[in-house]
Structures are given as structure tokens and as C-alpha cells.
XYZ file of C-alpha atoms in Angstrom:
374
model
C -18.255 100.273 -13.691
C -16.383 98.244 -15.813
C -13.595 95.584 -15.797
C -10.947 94.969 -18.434
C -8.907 91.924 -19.992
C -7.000 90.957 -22.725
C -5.704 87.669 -23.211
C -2.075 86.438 -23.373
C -0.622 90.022 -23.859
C -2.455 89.883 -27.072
C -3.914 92.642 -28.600
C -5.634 89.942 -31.928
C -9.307 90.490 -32.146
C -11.562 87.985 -30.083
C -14.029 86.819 -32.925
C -16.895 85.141 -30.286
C -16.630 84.302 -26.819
C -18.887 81.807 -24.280
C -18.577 81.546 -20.770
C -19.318 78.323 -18.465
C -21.603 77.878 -16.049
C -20.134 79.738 -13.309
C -17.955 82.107 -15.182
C -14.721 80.772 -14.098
C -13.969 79.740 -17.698
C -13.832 81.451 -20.887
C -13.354 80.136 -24.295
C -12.420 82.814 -26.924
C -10.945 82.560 -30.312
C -8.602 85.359 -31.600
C -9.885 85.582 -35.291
C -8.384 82.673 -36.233
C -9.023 78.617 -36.421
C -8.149 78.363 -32.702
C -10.240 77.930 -29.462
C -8.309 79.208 -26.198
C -9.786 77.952 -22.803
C -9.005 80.477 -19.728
C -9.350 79.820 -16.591
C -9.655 82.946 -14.103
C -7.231 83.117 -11.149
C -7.831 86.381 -8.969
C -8.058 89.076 -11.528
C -5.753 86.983 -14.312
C -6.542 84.915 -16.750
C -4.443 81.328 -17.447
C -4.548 79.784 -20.461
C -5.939 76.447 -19.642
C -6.260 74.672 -23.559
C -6.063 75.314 -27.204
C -8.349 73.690 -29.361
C -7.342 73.469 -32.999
C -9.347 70.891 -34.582
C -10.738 73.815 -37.064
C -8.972 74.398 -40.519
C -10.119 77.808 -40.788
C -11.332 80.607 -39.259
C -13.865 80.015 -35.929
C -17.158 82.118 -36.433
C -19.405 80.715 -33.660
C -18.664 79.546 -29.900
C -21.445 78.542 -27.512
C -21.589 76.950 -24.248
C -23.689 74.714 -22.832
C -23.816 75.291 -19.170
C -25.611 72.397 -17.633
C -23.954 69.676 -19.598
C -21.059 71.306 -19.789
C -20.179 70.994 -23.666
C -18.904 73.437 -26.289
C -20.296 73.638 -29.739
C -18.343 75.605 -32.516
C -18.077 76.778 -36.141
C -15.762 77.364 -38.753
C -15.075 79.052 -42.278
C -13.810 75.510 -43.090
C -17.884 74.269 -43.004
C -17.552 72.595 -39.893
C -19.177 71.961 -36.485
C -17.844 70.285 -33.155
C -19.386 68.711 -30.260
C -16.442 69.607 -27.716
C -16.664 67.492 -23.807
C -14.206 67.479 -21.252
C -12.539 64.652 -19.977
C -11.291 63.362 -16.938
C -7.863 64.590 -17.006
C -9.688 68.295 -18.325
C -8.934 67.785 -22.052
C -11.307 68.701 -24.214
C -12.455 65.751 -26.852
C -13.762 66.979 -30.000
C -16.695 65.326 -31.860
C -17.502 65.981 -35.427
C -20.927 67.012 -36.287
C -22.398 66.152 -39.904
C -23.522 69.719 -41.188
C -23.608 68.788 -45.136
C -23.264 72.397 -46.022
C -21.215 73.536 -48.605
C -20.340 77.099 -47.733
C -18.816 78.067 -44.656
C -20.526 78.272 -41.190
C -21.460 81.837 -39.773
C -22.831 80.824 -36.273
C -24.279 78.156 -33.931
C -26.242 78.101 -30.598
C -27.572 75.534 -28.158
C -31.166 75.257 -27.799
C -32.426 75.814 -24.100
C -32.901 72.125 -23.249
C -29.520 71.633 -24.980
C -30.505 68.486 -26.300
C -29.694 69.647 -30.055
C -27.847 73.479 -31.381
C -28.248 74.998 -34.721
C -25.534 76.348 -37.028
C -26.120 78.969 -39.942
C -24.119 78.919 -42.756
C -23.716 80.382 -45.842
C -24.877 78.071 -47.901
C -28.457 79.724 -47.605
C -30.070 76.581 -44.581
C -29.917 76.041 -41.256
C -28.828 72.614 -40.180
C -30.681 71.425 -36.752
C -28.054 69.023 -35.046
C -29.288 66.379 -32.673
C -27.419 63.264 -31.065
C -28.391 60.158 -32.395
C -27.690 58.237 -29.518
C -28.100 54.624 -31.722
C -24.960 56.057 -34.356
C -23.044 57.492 -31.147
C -23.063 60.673 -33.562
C -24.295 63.928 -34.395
C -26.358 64.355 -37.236
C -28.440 67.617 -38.819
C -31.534 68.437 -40.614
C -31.894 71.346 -43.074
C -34.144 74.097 -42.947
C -33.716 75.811 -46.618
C -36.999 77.564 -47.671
C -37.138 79.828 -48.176
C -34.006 81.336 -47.345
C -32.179 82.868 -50.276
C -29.074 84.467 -48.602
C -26.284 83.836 -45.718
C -27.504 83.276 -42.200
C -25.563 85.454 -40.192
C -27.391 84.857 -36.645
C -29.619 82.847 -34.902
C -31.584 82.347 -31.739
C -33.957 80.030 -29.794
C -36.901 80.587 -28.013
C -37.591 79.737 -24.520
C -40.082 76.644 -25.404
C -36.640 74.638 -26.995
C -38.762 74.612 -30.134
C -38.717 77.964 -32.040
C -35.491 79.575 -34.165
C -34.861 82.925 -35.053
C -32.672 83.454 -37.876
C -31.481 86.724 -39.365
C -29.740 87.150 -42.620
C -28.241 89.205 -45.495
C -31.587 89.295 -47.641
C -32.355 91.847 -45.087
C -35.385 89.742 -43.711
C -35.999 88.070 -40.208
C -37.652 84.587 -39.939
C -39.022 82.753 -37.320
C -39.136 78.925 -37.842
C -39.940 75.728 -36.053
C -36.640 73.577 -35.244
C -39.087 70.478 -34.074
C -37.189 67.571 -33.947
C -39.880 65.094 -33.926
C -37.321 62.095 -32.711
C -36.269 63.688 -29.647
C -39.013 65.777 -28.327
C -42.397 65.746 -27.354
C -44.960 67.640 -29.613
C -44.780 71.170 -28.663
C -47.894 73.574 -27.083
C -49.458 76.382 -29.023
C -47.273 79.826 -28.990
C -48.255 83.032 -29.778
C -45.971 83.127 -32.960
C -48.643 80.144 -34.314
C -49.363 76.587 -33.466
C -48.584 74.484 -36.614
C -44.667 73.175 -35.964
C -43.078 70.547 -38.273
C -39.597 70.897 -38.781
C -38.657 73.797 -41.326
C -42.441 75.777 -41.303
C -41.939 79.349 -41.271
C -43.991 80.927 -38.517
C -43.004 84.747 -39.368
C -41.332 87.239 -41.703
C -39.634 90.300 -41.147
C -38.738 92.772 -43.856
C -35.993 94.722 -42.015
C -38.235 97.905 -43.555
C -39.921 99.210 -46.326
C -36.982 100.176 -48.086
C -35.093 97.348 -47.888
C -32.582 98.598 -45.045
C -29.862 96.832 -44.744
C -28.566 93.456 -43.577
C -29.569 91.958 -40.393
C -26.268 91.671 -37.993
C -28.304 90.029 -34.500
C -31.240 88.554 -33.487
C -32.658 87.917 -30.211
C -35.994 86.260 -28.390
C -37.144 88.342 -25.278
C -37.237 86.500 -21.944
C -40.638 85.094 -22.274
C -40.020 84.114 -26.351
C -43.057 86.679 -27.333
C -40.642 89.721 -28.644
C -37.997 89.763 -31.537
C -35.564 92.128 -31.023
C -32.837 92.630 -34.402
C -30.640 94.522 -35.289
C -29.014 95.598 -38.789
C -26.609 97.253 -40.434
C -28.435 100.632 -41.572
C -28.011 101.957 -37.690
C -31.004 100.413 -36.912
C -33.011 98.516 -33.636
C -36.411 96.617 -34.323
C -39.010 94.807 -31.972
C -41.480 92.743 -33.003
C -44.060 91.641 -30.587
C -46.223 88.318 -31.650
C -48.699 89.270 -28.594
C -49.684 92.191 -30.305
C -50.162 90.910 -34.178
C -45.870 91.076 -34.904
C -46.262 94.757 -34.840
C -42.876 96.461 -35.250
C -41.180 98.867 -33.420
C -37.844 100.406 -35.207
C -35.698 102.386 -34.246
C -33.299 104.788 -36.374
C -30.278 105.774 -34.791
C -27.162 108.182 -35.209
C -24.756 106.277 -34.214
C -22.425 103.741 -36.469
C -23.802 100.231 -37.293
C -24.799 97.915 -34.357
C -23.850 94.206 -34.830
C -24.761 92.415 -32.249
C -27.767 92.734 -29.246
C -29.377 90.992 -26.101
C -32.088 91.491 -23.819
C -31.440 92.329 -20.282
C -34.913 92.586 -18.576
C -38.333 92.353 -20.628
C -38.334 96.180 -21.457
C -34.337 96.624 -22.073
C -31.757 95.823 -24.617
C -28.531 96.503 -24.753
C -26.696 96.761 -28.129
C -23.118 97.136 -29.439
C -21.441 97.714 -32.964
C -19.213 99.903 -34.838
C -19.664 102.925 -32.251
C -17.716 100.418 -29.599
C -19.971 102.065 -27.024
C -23.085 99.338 -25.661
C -26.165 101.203 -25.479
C -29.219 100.288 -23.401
C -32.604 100.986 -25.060
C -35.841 100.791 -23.253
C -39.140 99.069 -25.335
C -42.784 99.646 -24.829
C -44.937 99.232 -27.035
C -45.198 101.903 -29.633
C -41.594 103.482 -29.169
C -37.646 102.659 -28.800
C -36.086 104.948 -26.875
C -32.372 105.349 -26.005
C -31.804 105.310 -21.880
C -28.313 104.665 -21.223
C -24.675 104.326 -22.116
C -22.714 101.934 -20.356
C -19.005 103.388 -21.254
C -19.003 106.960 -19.725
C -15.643 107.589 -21.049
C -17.266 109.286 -23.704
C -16.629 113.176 -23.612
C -16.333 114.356 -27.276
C -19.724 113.316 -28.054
C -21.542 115.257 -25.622
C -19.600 118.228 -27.751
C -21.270 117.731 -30.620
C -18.546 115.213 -32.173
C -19.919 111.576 -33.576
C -17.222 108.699 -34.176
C -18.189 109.249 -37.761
C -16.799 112.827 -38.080
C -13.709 111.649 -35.897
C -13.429 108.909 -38.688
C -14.131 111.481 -41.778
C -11.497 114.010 -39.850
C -8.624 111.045 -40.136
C -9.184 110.339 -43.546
C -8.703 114.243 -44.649
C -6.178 115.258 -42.641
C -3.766 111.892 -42.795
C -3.209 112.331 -39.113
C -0.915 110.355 -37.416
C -0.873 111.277 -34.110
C -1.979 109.061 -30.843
C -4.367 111.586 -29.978
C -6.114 110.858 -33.292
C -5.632 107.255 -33.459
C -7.029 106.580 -30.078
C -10.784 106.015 -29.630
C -12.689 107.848 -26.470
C -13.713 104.882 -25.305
C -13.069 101.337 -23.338
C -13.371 99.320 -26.782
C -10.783 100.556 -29.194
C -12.416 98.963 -32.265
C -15.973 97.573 -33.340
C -17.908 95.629 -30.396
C -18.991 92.148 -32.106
C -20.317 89.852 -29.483
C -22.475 90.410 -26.245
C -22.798 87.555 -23.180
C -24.991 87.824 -20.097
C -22.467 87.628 -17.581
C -24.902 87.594 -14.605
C -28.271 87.068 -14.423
C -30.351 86.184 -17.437
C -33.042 87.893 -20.225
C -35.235 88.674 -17.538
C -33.090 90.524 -15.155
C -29.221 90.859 -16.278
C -27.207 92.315 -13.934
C -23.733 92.117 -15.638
C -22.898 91.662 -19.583
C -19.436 90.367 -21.248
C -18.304 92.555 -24.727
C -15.826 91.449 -26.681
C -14.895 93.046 -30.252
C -11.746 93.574 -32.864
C -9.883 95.009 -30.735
C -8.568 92.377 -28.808
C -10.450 93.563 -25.237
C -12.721 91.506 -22.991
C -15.086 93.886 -20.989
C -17.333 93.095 -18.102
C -20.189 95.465 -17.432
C -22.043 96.284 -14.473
C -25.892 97.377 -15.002
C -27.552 99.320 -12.653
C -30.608 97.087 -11.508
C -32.939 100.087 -11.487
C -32.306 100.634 -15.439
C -35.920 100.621 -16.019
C -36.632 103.296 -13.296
C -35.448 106.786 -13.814
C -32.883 107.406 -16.211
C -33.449 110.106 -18.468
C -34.010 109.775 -22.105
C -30.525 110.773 -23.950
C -30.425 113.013 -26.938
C -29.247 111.148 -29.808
């Protein structure tokens, strides 16, 4: 089961999305330096504000839900702090990034007391509020990153940041802000924490593979989960030496994942069709599709060869044009509508296409559904 939107009659691709607390609000920006606020009314969406502090194009929204507060980040190598106001404006703050090269993504840590943008100016840039300035100010976690960060994630104990990037490799580092927070406990991924030590590395494989697209901590913090743009899933699991798990698939390049219990992941890409793959410990195995508009494919026919038909025949009809699925176009971002890592009952899609899709998961995904041939 599945609901639909698109925004404004507008069919512009929806670059990132980030809902509030209680889902009643949605901030989206349509692939370009904009921010548009929506507010749902019965099945509708109103337009609520447009933020358009950014020069250039927005690549990363988040939300915090507790304090209520937007971060985002732009092409133009920027970050803001965005609160709401009395009257419901939304009042941005400048964040001091000191980067160079534009910014690819950001994320609130779990306490929210500080976020973390990648850019590609090869660092990470930790972002805290020094409350004595009235400002927001960064520290830089460089080495020994060599190539754009294109995603990042925190782990549940506020301290820990997973970054993925074009070099093909996956680190794990400590974001330890030693001014704001107490010293943190021992985790499985190691116990020595200053700000910038690397705790793990991740070749995406042994062959280089290709560059990573996602990256995401598993309910608990102990599992990895990545994905990258040579088709493939990967786990690692700290509890059980960072041990790898990968997964090959078929289907067209994922870019973006989350977990949705502590054995299932759902994933989304270039196929415009989110998956759900179940983990244990030696295997990856594909359980589920969550679009089951899908009828071609069961015949044998990939989006690939519908792709490779187009470009040899210079069809132009509808018929050919037309994708059989919900998403029309690439899947790019993934939000845990309801629930959370550990048991997610509903996810949010959004992708090039211009469509906002809600998703209903069956809560017995881990039961009995039979493996699917690939």
C-alpha cells in the first residue's frame, strides 16, 4: 500500500526531504537553491514557506525533531541553522563550515546538540553552538579522506560518524566534541575517541567497486550497512570483528538505504523500485518489493533492457516512455515515516521525478516472506 504526492502541481525533482516530528510538515527542495515548507491538510499539501537564503543548489535537509530546527546544505558551500519563530517564520542562522568546495550532505546527531556536513572539499566539518559567540562554529575531520563525502551518519551513542565517499571506502570516525559532551563509554567499533580518530575502514571490495552512494548505523550502532554504485549492498558488523557481508545485485545502482528493524533494510536507486533485504550473519538476501506494480520483470524484462530497447529503437511512444512503476525516475532519498531503525512501520521516498511516496511495511517482514529470485 502506498500513498502518492507531488507538490505544487510540480513535476521538478525533490533533491532531499525531512519530515517534523509528527509528520504534519515536510520540507523539500525541488533541485534547486530553495527550501519549501508543506503543511498537510487532509490528503493535500499547502505550501506553508520558502526558504531561499541558499545561492545554489540545496544537497542536504535534516530535521531535528525535538528541538524543532532545520539544518541544510548547499552547492554554494554553505550551512544553516533554520528555527521558527513566533509568527511561524523560519529564521536562518549561518553556520561557519570553512570549506572550500561545495557541501554534499548534513545530519543531526541523536542528542542534536551539534550536525555534521560533508563536502567536497575532502573533511567533514562537526558543527556545534557556541553558546558564548551566540554562533555556530565547526571542526574538521580531514585524514585521511582523499575524495568527496557523499553521505554520512551517526551512531546511536551521539558520538560516532559514518561517512561514505567517492574513494570507494567507508570510515567510521569519532565526532567527540570534547566542549560539549561528556567523555564517551567504550563501543564495540573501539574505545579510543578524540575528535577526528578513525575507528574503521571499509574498502567497498577487493576490486575497488565503485563509489559509495549511502551509509547507515543499525538500530543498536553495532552494524554498517552501505551501499554503492556497482549494484551493490554491504554489512559490516563490529560485534563480530567488522566482518562483511555484500551483496551483488541485478538490479540498477542503489543510492540511498535505511534500516527498518535490526535484520532489514530497505534500499532504493536507479531501479525506482525500494527493496527490502533481510541480514544475518553470513548472507544478504533479497525478501521483498515494496512497489508491486511491477509486471514486466517477473517476464524476464530488467529496467536495463527496457533502457537498452529505447536507445535502439528511438521510440517515442508513452508506452515506452513510461516506467512500470510508482517512481517514474531514480529514487534518491529514504525517511522513516513511522516508527524508527528498530521497528519501521512506514518509509517516505522521494527521487527525480518529482513524486513523494509513503510506504506501508508489513510488520511481519521478518517472518515468512519468501526469498525472491533476482
Amino acid at each position: 500500500m502506498a500513498e502518492t504526492f507531488t507538490f505544487g502541481g510540480s513535476l521538478a525533482p525533490i533533491s532531499c526531504h525531512a519530515w517534523n516530528k509528527d509528520r504534519s510538515l515536510i520540507a523539500l527542495s525541488p533541485n534547486n537553491n530553495e527550501i519549501h515548507i508543506y503543511k498537510r491538510v487532509n490528503n493535500d499539501w499547502r505550501i506553508t514557506d520558502v526558504l531561499n537564503q541558499h545561492d545554489l543548489r540545496v544537497m542536504g535537509l535534516d530535521w531535528a525533531e525535538n528541538t524543532n530546527r532545520i539544518v541544510s546544505c548547499a552547492a554554494d558551500r554553505n550551512a544553516y541553522v533554520w528555527q521558527q519563530t513566533e509568527d511561524g517564520k523560519w529564521k536562518p542562522t549561518l553556520v561557519l563550515l570553512r570549506i572550500n568546495r561545495a557541501a554534499t550532505c548534513v545530519k543531526w546527531s541523536p542528542a542534536e546538540n551539534k550536525f555534521a556536513v560533508g563536502s567536497g572539499a575532502r573533511l567533514i566539518s562537526v558543527c556545534y553552538f557556541e553558546s558564548e559567540n551566540d554562533w555556530w562554529v565547526s571542526k574538521h575531520i580531514k585524514k585521511p579522506i582523499r575524495s568527496t563525502i557523499t553521505s554520512i551518519d551517526w551512531h546511536p551513542n551521539n558520538i560516532l560518524l559514518a561517512a561514505g565517499s567517492t574513494d570507494y571506502k567507508v570510515r567510521i570516525f569519532s565526532a567527540y566534541i570534547k566542549d560539549i559532551e561528556d567523555q564517551p563509554s567504550p563501543t564495540p567499533w573501539g574505545s579510543r575517541m578524540p575528535l577526528g580518530n578513525l575507528m574503521a575502514e571499509f574498502k567497498n571490495s577487493i576490486s575497488g567497486g565503485g563509489w559509495i552512494n549511502c551509509v547507515r548505523f543499525s538500530s543498536d550502532g553495532n552494524k554498517l550497512c552501505w551501499v554503492s554504485h556497482d549494484s551493490s549492498i554491504s554489512v559490516a558488523d563490529a560485534t563480530n570483528s567488522n566482518v562483511i557481508v555484500r551483496c551483488k545485485s541485478e538490479y540498477l545502482p542503489f543510492l540511498t538505504c535505511e534500516w527498518i528493524s535490526p535484520t532489514s533494510i530497505v534500499v532504493a536507486g536507479h531501479s525506482c523500485v525500494p527493496l527490502v533485504y533481510m541480514w544475518k550473519s553470513d548472507k544478504l538476501s533479497l525478501i521483498r518489493k515494496l512497489d508491486r506494480s511491477q509486471r514486466k520483470e517477473s517476464g524476464g524484462i530488467s529496467a536495463m533492457r527496457i533502457f537498452q530497447s529505447l536507445d535502439r529503437n528511438l521510440r517515442s511512444e508513452n508506452s515506452d516512455t513510461l516506467v512500470d512503476s510508482i517512481h517514474q525516475n531514480a529514487i534518491t532519498c529514504i525517511r522513516l515515516y513511522e516508527g524508527d531503525k528498530y521497528n519501521g512501520t512506514q518509509i517516505s521516498t522521494s527521487g527525480i521525478d518529482g513524486q513523494l511516496v509513503i510506504w506501508k511495511i508489513d510488520m511481519n517482514i521478518n517472518d515468512a516472506f519468501q526469498v525472491l529470485a533476482m
